Amino acid sequence: METRRLGRLEHQSSVLIYGAASLGGVDQDRADASIQEALDAGINHFDVAADYGEAELRLGPRMAEIRDRIFLATKTGRRTYDEAWAEINRSLERLQTDHVDLIQMHAVCDLENLDLVTGKGGSLEAAIRAKEEGMVSAIGITGHTAEAPSVHLEGLRRFDFDSVLTPLNYKLSTDPKYADDYAALVEAVRASDAALMTIKMIARRNWQDGEEKAYDTWYRPFDEQRYVTAATAWLLNGHPEITGLATAGETRLLRQMVQAEKERAELSPDDAAAILDEVQDYQSPFVDMPI
């Protein structure tokens, strides 16, 4: 699997980042099988969060075996110093490690939450303390709404975050405002040599009322290999600024995403876009977010 430099953190990160939200509601056997599938595919970057159900607990039992083989990132969604400090310590316990490579301010999707995170007594202060004490090596910011790129740009103005995790897929890129906000974020990330990672690459649309939810994702994902490959090719082949993309929060989709990463060399970004244009119900996943 291709690796890319994770900004100034210098880790050579697999372009697929294991989205451990997929482990939030599964048993240990299914978790172990999925983790091993990722390792066998060459994935060396795992991304989890305190808010992902039981995910940290599912990863924890494997840490003694794999900790020195992976870049490990988690997130805190708490907004005050005290809450975030407690959660960071809890995450280390659940993950059965004494440090993580990256702690991320989770779901910072609007300026109100950014103010809480970066303000006096906010969660960022807890992350800075954790870094000073060697519990974390780097500090990042994440978000998952149509406003996330512009909010993350403002976040970089307030604090020198080591990484940004923001949404991007072909459909989002066709929205002029979103494209402009993303381009401005890329410029700022490059200037600071931060790592830029993305999410929602294979999001197809929201689930419709009455539709059976076949996967554990809050949005309807692409699951046909043709479209998963096209979405991956469009993103990775056309966006060298991206250090990696998070796999979907569903263990049953990991195989398709690994296959897509292998096949993507055959598609130019334009060819991939033409394939995705075939999909009549393709739209932004942020039309009606449940979270």
Short mmCIF file of N, CA, C and O in Angstrom, two decimals, residues 1 6 11 13-49 52 54-56 58-60 62-63 66 70-75 95 104 165 197-199 243-255 257-258:
data_model
loop_
_atom_site.label_atom_id
_atom_site.label_comp_id
_atom_site.label_asym_id
_atom_site.label_seq_id
_atom_site.Cartn_x
_atom_site.Cartn_y
_atom_site.Cartn_z
N MET A 1 0.84 -1.19 0.00
CA MET A 1 0.00 0.00 0.00
C MET A 1 0.88 1.24 0.00
O MET A 1 1.91 1.29 0.70
N LEU A 6 3.18 12.13 6.79
CA LEU A 6 2.10 12.68 7.60
C LEU A 6 2.49 14.09 8.09
O LEU A 6 2.59 14.36 9.29
N HIS A 11 5.70 10.63 10.04
CA HIS A 11 5.32 9.23 9.89
C HIS A 11 4.96 8.94 8.44
O HIS A 11 4.23 9.71 7.80
N SER A 13 2.68 7.31 6.52
CA SER A 13 1.36 6.76 6.82
C SER A 13 0.74 6.08 5.61
O SER A 13 0.78 6.61 4.50
N SER A 14 0.16 4.92 5.84
CA SER A 14 -0.61 4.27 4.78
C SER A 14 -1.72 5.21 4.32
O SER A 14 -2.32 5.92 5.14
N VAL A 15 -1.99 5.24 3.01
CA VAL A 15 -3.00 6.17 2.50
C VAL A 15 -4.41 5.78 2.97
O VAL A 15 -5.30 6.63 2.99
N LEU A 16 -4.61 4.54 3.33
CA LEU A 16 -5.84 4.15 4.01
C LEU A 16 -5.57 4.17 5.51
O LEU A 16 -4.63 3.54 5.99
N ILE A 17 -6.39 4.92 6.23
CA ILE A 17 -6.32 4.99 7.69
C ILE A 17 -7.47 4.15 8.23
O ILE A 17 -8.61 4.30 7.80
N TYR A 18 -7.16 3.25 9.15
CA TYR A 18 -8.21 2.38 9.67
C TYR A 18 -9.17 3.19 10.52
O TYR A 18 -8.84 3.68 11.60
N GLY A 19 -10.40 3.34 10.04
CA GLY A 19 -11.44 4.06 10.77
C GLY A 19 -12.05 3.15 11.82
O GLY A 19 -12.96 2.37 11.53
N ALA A 20 -11.56 3.27 13.04
CA ALA A 20 -11.98 2.34 14.10
C ALA A 20 -13.37 2.60 14.64
O ALA A 20 -13.83 1.89 15.54
N ALA A 21 -14.08 3.57 14.07
CA ALA A 21 -15.51 3.68 14.38
C ALA A 21 -16.22 2.38 14.02
O ALA A 21 -17.27 2.05 14.60
N SER A 22 -15.64 1.64 13.10
CA SER A 22 -16.21 0.35 12.69
C SER A 22 -16.24 -0.67 13.82
O SER A 22 -16.95 -1.67 13.74
N LEU A 23 -15.46 -0.44 14.87
CA LEU A 23 -15.38 -1.38 15.98
C LEU A 23 -16.31 -1.03 17.13
O LEU A 23 -16.39 -1.75 18.12
N GLY A 24 -17.04 0.07 17.00
CA GLY A 24 -17.81 0.58 18.11
C GLY A 24 -18.88 -0.35 18.64
O GLY A 24 -19.18 -0.34 19.84
N GLY A 25 -19.45 -1.17 17.76
CA GLY A 25 -20.55 -2.03 18.19
C GLY A 25 -20.36 -3.49 17.86
O GLY A 25 -21.35 -4.25 17.80
N VAL A 26 -19.11 -3.93 17.67
CA VAL A 26 -18.87 -5.33 17.31
C VAL A 26 -18.23 -6.08 18.47
O VAL A 26 -17.73 -5.48 19.42
N ASP A 27 -18.27 -7.42 18.39
CA ASP A 27 -17.64 -8.20 19.45
C ASP A 27 -16.13 -8.32 19.19
O ASP A 27 -15.63 -7.90 18.14
N GLN A 28 -15.40 -8.88 20.15
CA GLN A 28 -13.95 -8.92 20.06
C GLN A 28 -13.47 -9.77 18.88
O GLN A 28 -12.47 -9.44 18.24
N ASP A 29 -14.16 -10.87 18.60
CA ASP A 29 -13.73 -11.72 17.49
C ASP A 29 -13.81 -10.98 16.16
O ASP A 29 -12.88 -11.04 15.34
N ARG A 30 -14.91 -10.27 15.94
CA ARG A 30 -15.05 -9.52 14.70
C ARG A 30 -14.03 -8.38 14.65
O ARG A 30 -13.45 -8.09 13.60
N ALA A 31 -13.80 -7.75 15.80
CA ALA A 31 -12.81 -6.69 15.86
C ALA A 31 -11.41 -7.22 15.54
O ALA A 31 -10.69 -6.63 14.73
N ASP A 32 -11.05 -8.34 16.15
CA ASP A 32 -9.72 -8.91 15.91
C ASP A 32 -9.53 -9.25 14.44
O ASP A 32 -8.45 -9.01 13.87
N ALA A 33 -10.56 -9.81 13.82
CA ALA A 33 -10.46 -10.19 12.42
C ALA A 33 -10.29 -8.95 11.53
O ALA A 33 -9.49 -8.95 10.58
N SER A 34 -11.01 -7.90 11.84
CA SER A 34 -10.92 -6.68 11.04
C SER A 34 -9.58 -5.99 11.22
O SER A 34 -8.97 -5.52 10.24
N ILE A 35 -9.09 -5.93 12.45
CA ILE A 35 -7.78 -5.34 12.71
C ILE A 35 -6.70 -6.10 11.95
O ILE A 35 -5.81 -5.50 11.33
N GLN A 36 -6.78 -7.43 11.98
CA GLN A 36 -5.79 -8.23 11.27
C GLN A 36 -5.89 -8.03 9.76
O GLN A 36 -4.86 -7.98 9.06
N GLU A 37 -7.10 -7.90 9.25
CA GLU A 37 -7.29 -7.63 7.83
C GLU A 37 -6.61 -6.33 7.43
O GLU A 37 -5.96 -6.25 6.38
N ALA A 38 -6.74 -5.33 8.28
CA ALA A 38 -6.10 -4.05 8.00
C ALA A 38 -4.58 -4.16 8.02
O ALA A 38 -3.88 -3.66 7.12
N LEU A 39 -4.06 -4.82 9.03
CA LEU A 39 -2.60 -5.00 9.13
C LEU A 39 -2.06 -5.76 7.94
O LEU A 39 -1.02 -5.40 7.36
N ASP A 40 -2.75 -6.83 7.55
CA ASP A 40 -2.30 -7.64 6.41
C ASP A 40 -2.31 -6.84 5.11
O ASP A 40 -1.52 -7.12 4.20
N ALA A 41 -3.19 -5.84 5.03
CA ALA A 41 -3.28 -5.01 3.82
C ALA A 41 -2.21 -3.93 3.79
O ALA A 41 -2.06 -3.24 2.76
N GLY A 42 -1.50 -3.75 4.89
CA GLY A 42 -0.46 -2.72 4.93
C GLY A 42 -0.89 -1.43 5.60
O GLY A 42 -0.17 -0.43 5.54
N ILE A 43 -2.04 -1.42 6.26
CA ILE A 43 -2.49 -0.23 6.98
C ILE A 43 -1.70 -0.10 8.28
O ILE A 43 -1.66 -1.03 9.08
N ASN A 44 -1.08 1.07 8.46
CA ASN A 44 -0.25 1.27 9.64
C ASN A 44 -0.68 2.48 10.47
O ASN A 44 0.07 2.95 11.34
N HIS A 45 -1.88 2.99 10.20
CA HIS A 45 -2.40 4.17 10.90
C HIS A 45 -3.83 3.84 11.34
O HIS A 45 -4.69 3.55 10.49
N PHE A 46 -4.06 3.87 12.63
CA PHE A 46 -5.37 3.53 13.20
C PHE A 46 -5.95 4.77 13.88
O PHE A 46 -5.27 5.43 14.67
N ASP A 47 -7.21 5.06 13.58
CA ASP A 47 -7.88 6.26 14.09
C ASP A 47 -9.13 5.85 14.85
O ASP A 47 -10.06 5.28 14.29
N VAL A 48 -9.15 6.18 16.15
CA VAL A 48 -10.28 5.80 17.00
C VAL A 48 -10.74 7.05 17.74
O VAL A 48 -10.22 8.15 17.51
N ALA A 49 -11.73 6.94 18.61
CA ALA A 49 -12.20 8.06 19.40
C ALA A 49 -12.89 7.55 20.65
O ALA A 49 -13.48 6.45 20.65
N TYR A 52 -16.54 6.55 20.14
CA TYR A 52 -16.91 5.46 19.23
C TYR A 52 -17.32 4.20 19.99
O TYR A 52 -16.76 3.12 19.81
N GLU A 54 -17.59 1.08 21.92
CA GLU A 54 -16.62 0.18 22.56
C GLU A 54 -15.32 0.09 21.77
O GLU A 54 -14.47 -0.77 22.06
N ALA A 55 -15.11 0.97 20.79
CA ALA A 55 -13.99 0.81 19.86
C ALA A 55 -12.63 0.79 20.55
O ALA A 55 -11.77 -0.04 20.23
N GLU A 56 -12.40 1.71 21.48
CA GLU A 56 -11.11 1.70 22.18
C GLU A 56 -10.91 0.40 22.94
O GLU A 56 -9.79 -0.15 23.00
N ARG A 58 -12.06 -2.50 22.08
CA ARG A 58 -11.80 -3.56 21.11
C ARG A 58 -10.35 -3.51 20.61
O ARG A 58 -9.75 -4.53 20.31
N LEU A 59 -9.79 -2.30 20.51
CA LEU A 59 -8.40 -2.15 20.08
C LEU A 59 -7.42 -2.51 21.20
O LEU A 59 -6.34 -3.06 20.94
N GLY A 60 -7.78 -2.20 22.43
CA GLY A 60 -6.88 -2.36 23.55
C GLY A 60 -6.20 -3.70 23.67
O GLY A 60 -4.97 -3.77 23.85
N ARG A 62 -5.19 -5.71 21.59
CA ARG A 62 -4.17 -5.96 20.56
C ARG A 62 -2.93 -5.09 20.72
O ARG A 62 -1.95 -5.28 19.99
N MET A 63 -2.97 -4.11 21.62
CA MET A 63 -1.89 -3.13 21.69
C MET A 63 -0.53 -3.72 22.01
O MET A 63 0.49 -3.32 21.44
N ILE A 66 0.75 -4.93 18.68
CA ILE A 66 0.87 -4.09 17.48
C ILE A 66 1.30 -2.65 17.74
O ILE A 66 1.52 -1.90 16.79
N ILE A 70 2.15 0.58 14.56
CA ILE A 70 1.11 1.47 14.05
C ILE A 70 1.25 2.88 14.60
O ILE A 70 1.81 3.09 15.68
N PHE A 71 0.74 3.83 13.84
CA PHE A 71 0.50 5.19 14.30
C PHE A 71 -0.90 5.17 14.91
O PHE A 71 -1.87 4.81 14.24
N LEU A 72 -1.01 5.54 16.18
CA LEU A 72 -2.28 5.42 16.90
C LEU A 72 -2.83 6.81 17.24
O LEU A 72 -2.18 7.60 17.93
N ALA A 73 -4.04 7.07 16.75
CA ALA A 73 -4.70 8.35 17.00
C ALA A 73 -6.03 8.09 17.69
O ALA A 73 -6.75 7.15 17.35
N THR A 74 -6.35 8.94 18.66
CA THR A 74 -7.69 8.92 19.25
C THR A 74 -8.20 10.35 19.33
O THR A 74 -7.55 11.28 18.88
N LYS A 75 -9.39 10.52 19.89
CA LYS A 75 -10.04 11.83 19.91
C LYS A 75 -10.78 12.03 21.23
O LYS A 75 -11.28 11.05 21.81
N LEU A 95 -7.18 1.80 25.78
CA LEU A 95 -6.32 1.37 24.68
C LEU A 95 -5.12 0.56 25.17
O LEU A 95 -4.35 0.03 24.35
N GLN A 104 -6.91 14.17 19.01
CA GLN A 104 -7.62 15.10 18.16
C GLN A 104 -8.83 15.69 18.88
O GLN A 104 -9.54 14.98 19.60
N LEU A 165 -8.42 16.69 10.13
CA LEU A 165 -9.22 15.61 9.54
C LEU A 165 -10.56 16.23 9.14
O LEU A 165 -11.35 16.63 10.00
N MET A 197 -5.90 14.92 6.50
CA MET A 197 -6.58 13.64 6.29
C MET A 197 -8.05 13.91 6.01
O MET A 197 -8.59 14.95 6.38
N THR A 198 -8.72 12.97 5.33
CA THR A 198 -10.11 13.20 4.96
C THR A 198 -11.01 12.03 5.37
O THR A 198 -10.54 10.90 5.58
N ILE A 199 -12.30 12.35 5.44
CA ILE A 199 -13.33 11.36 5.77
C ILE A 199 -14.48 11.49 4.79
O ILE A 199 -14.56 12.42 4.00
N THR A 243 -2.80 13.24 3.07
CA THR A 243 -1.87 12.21 3.55
C THR A 243 -2.54 10.86 3.73
O THR A 243 -1.86 9.84 3.77
N GLY A 244 -3.86 10.86 3.84
CA GLY A 244 -4.57 9.59 3.99
C GLY A 244 -6.05 9.83 4.16
O GLY A 244 -6.49 10.94 4.48
N LEU A 245 -6.84 8.80 3.94
CA LEU A 245 -8.29 8.88 4.10
C LEU A 245 -8.75 7.77 5.03
O LEU A 245 -8.24 6.65 5.01
N ALA A 246 -9.71 8.11 5.86
CA ALA A 246 -10.21 7.15 6.84
C ALA A 246 -11.19 6.18 6.18
O ALA A 246 -12.08 6.61 5.44
N THR A 247 -11.03 4.91 6.45
CA THR A 247 -11.97 3.93 5.95
C THR A 247 -13.30 4.08 6.67
O THR A 247 -13.38 4.64 7.77
N ALA A 248 -14.35 3.59 6.05
CA ALA A 248 -15.70 3.78 6.57
C ALA A 248 -15.89 3.05 7.91
O ALA A 248 -15.21 2.06 8.20
N GLY A 249 -16.84 3.53 8.70
CA GLY A 249 -17.10 2.94 10.00
C GLY A 249 -17.92 1.67 9.92
O GLY A 249 -18.97 1.55 10.56
N GLU A 250 -17.43 0.71 9.17
CA GLU A 250 -18.13 -0.56 8.95
C GLU A 250 -17.11 -1.60 8.51
O GLU A 250 -16.48 -1.48 7.46
N THR A 251 -16.93 -2.65 9.34
CA THR A 251 -15.90 -3.65 9.04
C THR A 251 -16.12 -4.34 7.70
O THR A 251 -15.18 -4.74 7.03
N ARG A 252 -17.40 -4.47 7.29
CA ARG A 252 -17.69 -5.20 6.05
C ARG A 252 -17.33 -4.43 4.79
O ARG A 252 -17.37 -4.99 3.69
N LEU A 253 -16.95 -3.17 4.92
CA LEU A 253 -16.56 -2.38 3.76
C LEU A 253 -15.04 -2.25 3.61
O LEU A 253 -14.56 -1.71 2.62
N LEU A 254 -14.31 -2.76 4.59
CA LEU A 254 -12.85 -2.61 4.54
C LEU A 254 -12.26 -3.32 3.32
O LEU A 254 -11.37 -2.79 2.64
N ARG A 255 -12.76 -4.51 3.02
CA ARG A 255 -12.22 -5.27 1.88
C ARG A 255 -12.33 -4.48 0.59
O ARG A 255 -11.40 -4.43 -0.21
N MET A 257 -12.49 -1.27 0.19
CA MET A 257 -11.62 -0.10 0.19
C MET A 257 -10.17 -0.49 -0.04
O MET A 257 -9.42 0.21 -0.73
N VAL A 258 -9.76 -1.62 0.52
CA VAL A 258 -8.41 -2.11 0.26
C VAL A 258 -8.25 -2.47 -1.21
O VAL A 258 -7.24 -2.15 -1.85
#
